[in-house]
Amino acid sequence: NGTAPFTYQWSYAQDLVNSSNDFRGILFIGPINSQSVSLTLNDNYYQGLGGSPQVSKNIYSTHVKVRVTDSVGQIADAYYIVTKVYSAL
């Protein structure tokens, strides 16, 4: 409920690179200062099992944050977990 116009700044929610809480299976592509962003998969994924032992799944995930600032300087942060699962048969 802020005052337009708004500015947006997307980032990873993790603070430390190469730490156990820094799993970036999904990466930003393109600008990170607009209302919406584009994401892509990278080579980092969790390997899990599907409904049967023969079906493995690659689970790509990351935590992202968007900071929205309105024209009078009010700030709101929102956090998202972005996940994509692929079955490898």
PDB file of C-alpha atoms in Angstrom:
ATOM      1  CA  ASN A   1       0.000   0.000   0.000  1.00  0.00           C
ATOM      2  CA  GLY A   2       2.864   2.347  -0.720  1.00  0.00           C
ATOM      3  CA  THR A   3       3.073   5.358  -2.976  1.00  0.00           C
ATOM      4  CA  ALA A   4       3.983   4.775  -6.635  1.00  0.00           C
ATOM      5  CA  PRO A   5       6.350   4.653  -8.378  1.00  0.00           C
ATOM      6  CA  PHE A   6       8.113   1.637  -6.904  1.00  0.00           C
ATOM      7  CA  THR A   7      11.652   0.321  -7.319  1.00  0.00           C
ATOM      8  CA  TYR A   8      12.523  -3.367  -7.168  1.00  0.00           C
ATOM      9  CA  GLN A   9      15.755  -5.143  -6.235  1.00  0.00           C
ATOM     10  CA  TRP A  10      15.948  -8.946  -6.490  1.00  0.00           C
ATOM     11  CA  SER A  11      18.738 -10.915  -4.799  1.00  0.00           C
ATOM     12  CA  TYR A  12      19.558 -14.299  -3.336  1.00  0.00           C
ATOM     13  CA  ALA A  13      18.263 -14.669   0.211  1.00  0.00           C
ATOM     14  CA  GLN A  14      21.450 -16.488   1.272  1.00  0.00           C
ATOM     15  CA  ASP A  15      24.181 -14.278   2.657  1.00  0.00           C
ATOM     16  CA  LEU A  16      27.223 -16.526   2.240  1.00  0.00           C
ATOM     17  CA  VAL A  17      28.555 -17.911  -1.020  1.00  0.00           C
ATOM     18  CA  ASN A  18      29.805 -21.529  -0.958  1.00  0.00           C
ATOM     19  CA  SER A  19      28.253 -22.284   2.428  1.00  0.00           C
ATOM     20  CA  SER A  20      25.835 -25.059   3.320  1.00  0.00           C
ATOM     21  CA  ASN A  21      22.850 -22.681   3.119  1.00  0.00           C
ATOM     22  CA  ASP A  22      23.879 -21.373  -0.301  1.00  0.00           C
ATOM     23  CA  PHE A  23      22.227 -23.719  -2.778  1.00  0.00           C
ATOM     24  CA  ARG A  24      21.747 -21.882  -6.034  1.00  0.00           C
ATOM     25  CA  GLY A  25      20.265 -24.397  -8.449  1.00  0.00           C
ATOM     26  CA  ILE A  26      18.364 -21.577 -10.103  1.00  0.00           C
ATOM     27  CA  LEU A  27      20.032 -18.380 -11.340  1.00  0.00           C
ATOM     28  CA  PHE A  28      18.793 -14.922 -12.305  1.00  0.00           C
ATOM     29  CA  ILE A  29      19.166 -13.993 -15.967  1.00  0.00           C
ATOM     30  CA  GLY A  30      18.643 -10.468 -17.191  1.00  0.00           C
ATOM     31  CA  PRO A  31      17.772  -7.415 -15.099  1.00  0.00           C
ATOM     32  CA  ILE A  32      17.151  -7.820 -11.348  1.00  0.00           C
ATOM     33  CA  ASN A  33      15.626  -4.365 -10.841  1.00  0.00           C
ATOM     34  CA  SER A  34      12.187  -4.859 -12.408  1.00  0.00           C
ATOM     35  CA  GLN A  35       8.842  -6.064 -11.066  1.00  0.00           C
ATOM     36  CA  SER A  36       9.431  -9.572 -12.430  1.00  0.00           C
ATOM     37  CA  VAL A  37      12.620 -11.494 -13.170  1.00  0.00           C
ATOM     38  CA  SER A  38      13.721 -14.355 -15.395  1.00  0.00           C
ATOM     39  CA  LEU A  39      15.329 -17.470 -13.944  1.00  0.00           C
ATOM     40  CA  THR A  40      17.262 -20.410 -15.380  1.00  0.00           C
ATOM     41  CA  LEU A  41      18.589 -23.722 -14.083  1.00  0.00           C
ATOM     42  CA  ASN A  42      22.274 -24.327 -13.456  1.00  0.00           C
ATOM     43  CA  ASP A  43      24.259 -27.490 -12.725  1.00  0.00           C
ATOM     44  CA  ASN A  44      23.604 -27.499  -8.950  1.00  0.00           C
ATOM     45  CA  TYR A  45      20.800 -29.845  -7.961  1.00  0.00           C
ATOM     46  CA  TYR A  46      19.739 -32.217  -5.217  1.00  0.00           C
ATOM     47  CA  GLN A  47      19.302 -35.801  -6.305  1.00  0.00           C
ATOM     48  CA  GLY A  48      16.259 -37.520  -4.865  1.00  0.00           C
ATOM     49  CA  LEU A  49      14.073 -40.526  -5.563  1.00  0.00           C
ATOM     50  CA  GLY A  50      10.674 -40.516  -7.173  1.00  0.00           C
ATOM     51  CA  GLY A  51       7.797 -42.920  -6.634  1.00  0.00           C
ATOM     52  CA  SER A  52       9.989 -45.949  -7.230  1.00  0.00           C
ATOM     53  CA  PRO A  53      13.720 -46.632  -6.818  1.00  0.00           C
ATOM     54  CA  GLN A  54      14.204 -46.625 -10.588  1.00  0.00           C
ATOM     55  CA  VAL A  55      13.010 -43.032 -10.961  1.00  0.00           C
ATOM     56  CA  SER A  56      15.485 -40.394  -9.828  1.00  0.00           C
ATOM     57  CA  LYS A  57      14.640 -36.718  -9.661  1.00  0.00           C
ATOM     58  CA  ASN A  58      16.870 -33.689 -10.006  1.00  0.00           C
ATOM     59  CA  ILE A  59      15.628 -30.946  -7.666  1.00  0.00           C
ATOM     60  CA  TYR A  60      16.796 -27.431  -8.484  1.00  0.00           C
ATOM     61  CA  SER A  61      16.119 -24.871  -5.755  1.00  0.00           C
ATOM     62  CA  THR A  62      17.147 -21.491  -4.396  1.00  0.00           C
ATOM     63  CA  HIS A  63      15.854 -18.823  -2.002  1.00  0.00           C
ATOM     64  CA  VAL A  64      15.310 -15.342  -3.413  1.00  0.00           C
ATOM     65  CA  LYS A  65      14.343 -11.981  -1.969  1.00  0.00           C
ATOM     66  CA  VAL A  66      12.751  -8.926  -3.526  1.00  0.00           C
ATOM     67  CA  ARG A  67      12.993  -5.513  -1.869  1.00  0.00           C
ATOM     68  CA  VAL A  68      10.348  -3.029  -2.949  1.00  0.00           C
ATOM     69  CA  THR A  69      10.824   0.649  -2.153  1.00  0.00           C
ATOM     70  CA  ASP A  70       8.108   3.223  -2.777  1.00  0.00           C
ATOM     71  CA  SER A  71       8.556   6.867  -3.752  1.00  0.00           C
ATOM     72  CA  VAL A  72       8.628   8.078  -0.120  1.00  0.00           C
ATOM     73  CA  GLY A  73      11.235   5.525   0.985  1.00  0.00           C
ATOM     74  CA  GLN A  74       9.042   2.855   2.601  1.00  0.00           C
ATOM     75  CA  ILE A  75      10.612  -0.590   2.178  1.00  0.00           C
ATOM     76  CA  ALA A  76       9.013  -4.036   2.072  1.00  0.00           C
ATOM     77  CA  ASP A  77      10.884  -7.339   1.636  1.00  0.00           C
ATOM     78  CA  ALA A  78       9.371 -10.589   0.362  1.00  0.00           C
ATOM     79  CA  TYR A  79      11.066 -13.999   0.268  1.00  0.00           C
ATOM     80  CA  TYR A  80      10.425 -16.908  -2.090  1.00  0.00           C
ATOM     81  CA  ILE A  81      11.661 -20.468  -2.451  1.00  0.00           C
ATOM     82  CA  VAL A  82      11.989 -21.279  -6.137  1.00  0.00           C
ATOM     83  CA  THR A  83      12.015 -25.011  -6.932  1.00  0.00           C
ATOM     84  CA  LYS A  84      11.943 -27.044 -10.153  1.00  0.00           C
ATOM     85  CA  VAL A  85      11.892 -30.858 -10.208  1.00  0.00           C
ATOM     86  CA  TYR A  86      12.836 -32.993 -13.233  1.00  0.00           C
ATOM     87  CA  SER A  87      12.437 -36.736 -13.472  1.00  0.00           C
ATOM     88  CA  ALA A  88      15.293 -38.572 -15.135  1.00  0.00           C
ATOM     89  CA  LEU A  89      14.073 -41.844 -16.587  1.00  0.00           C
TER      90      LEU A  89
END
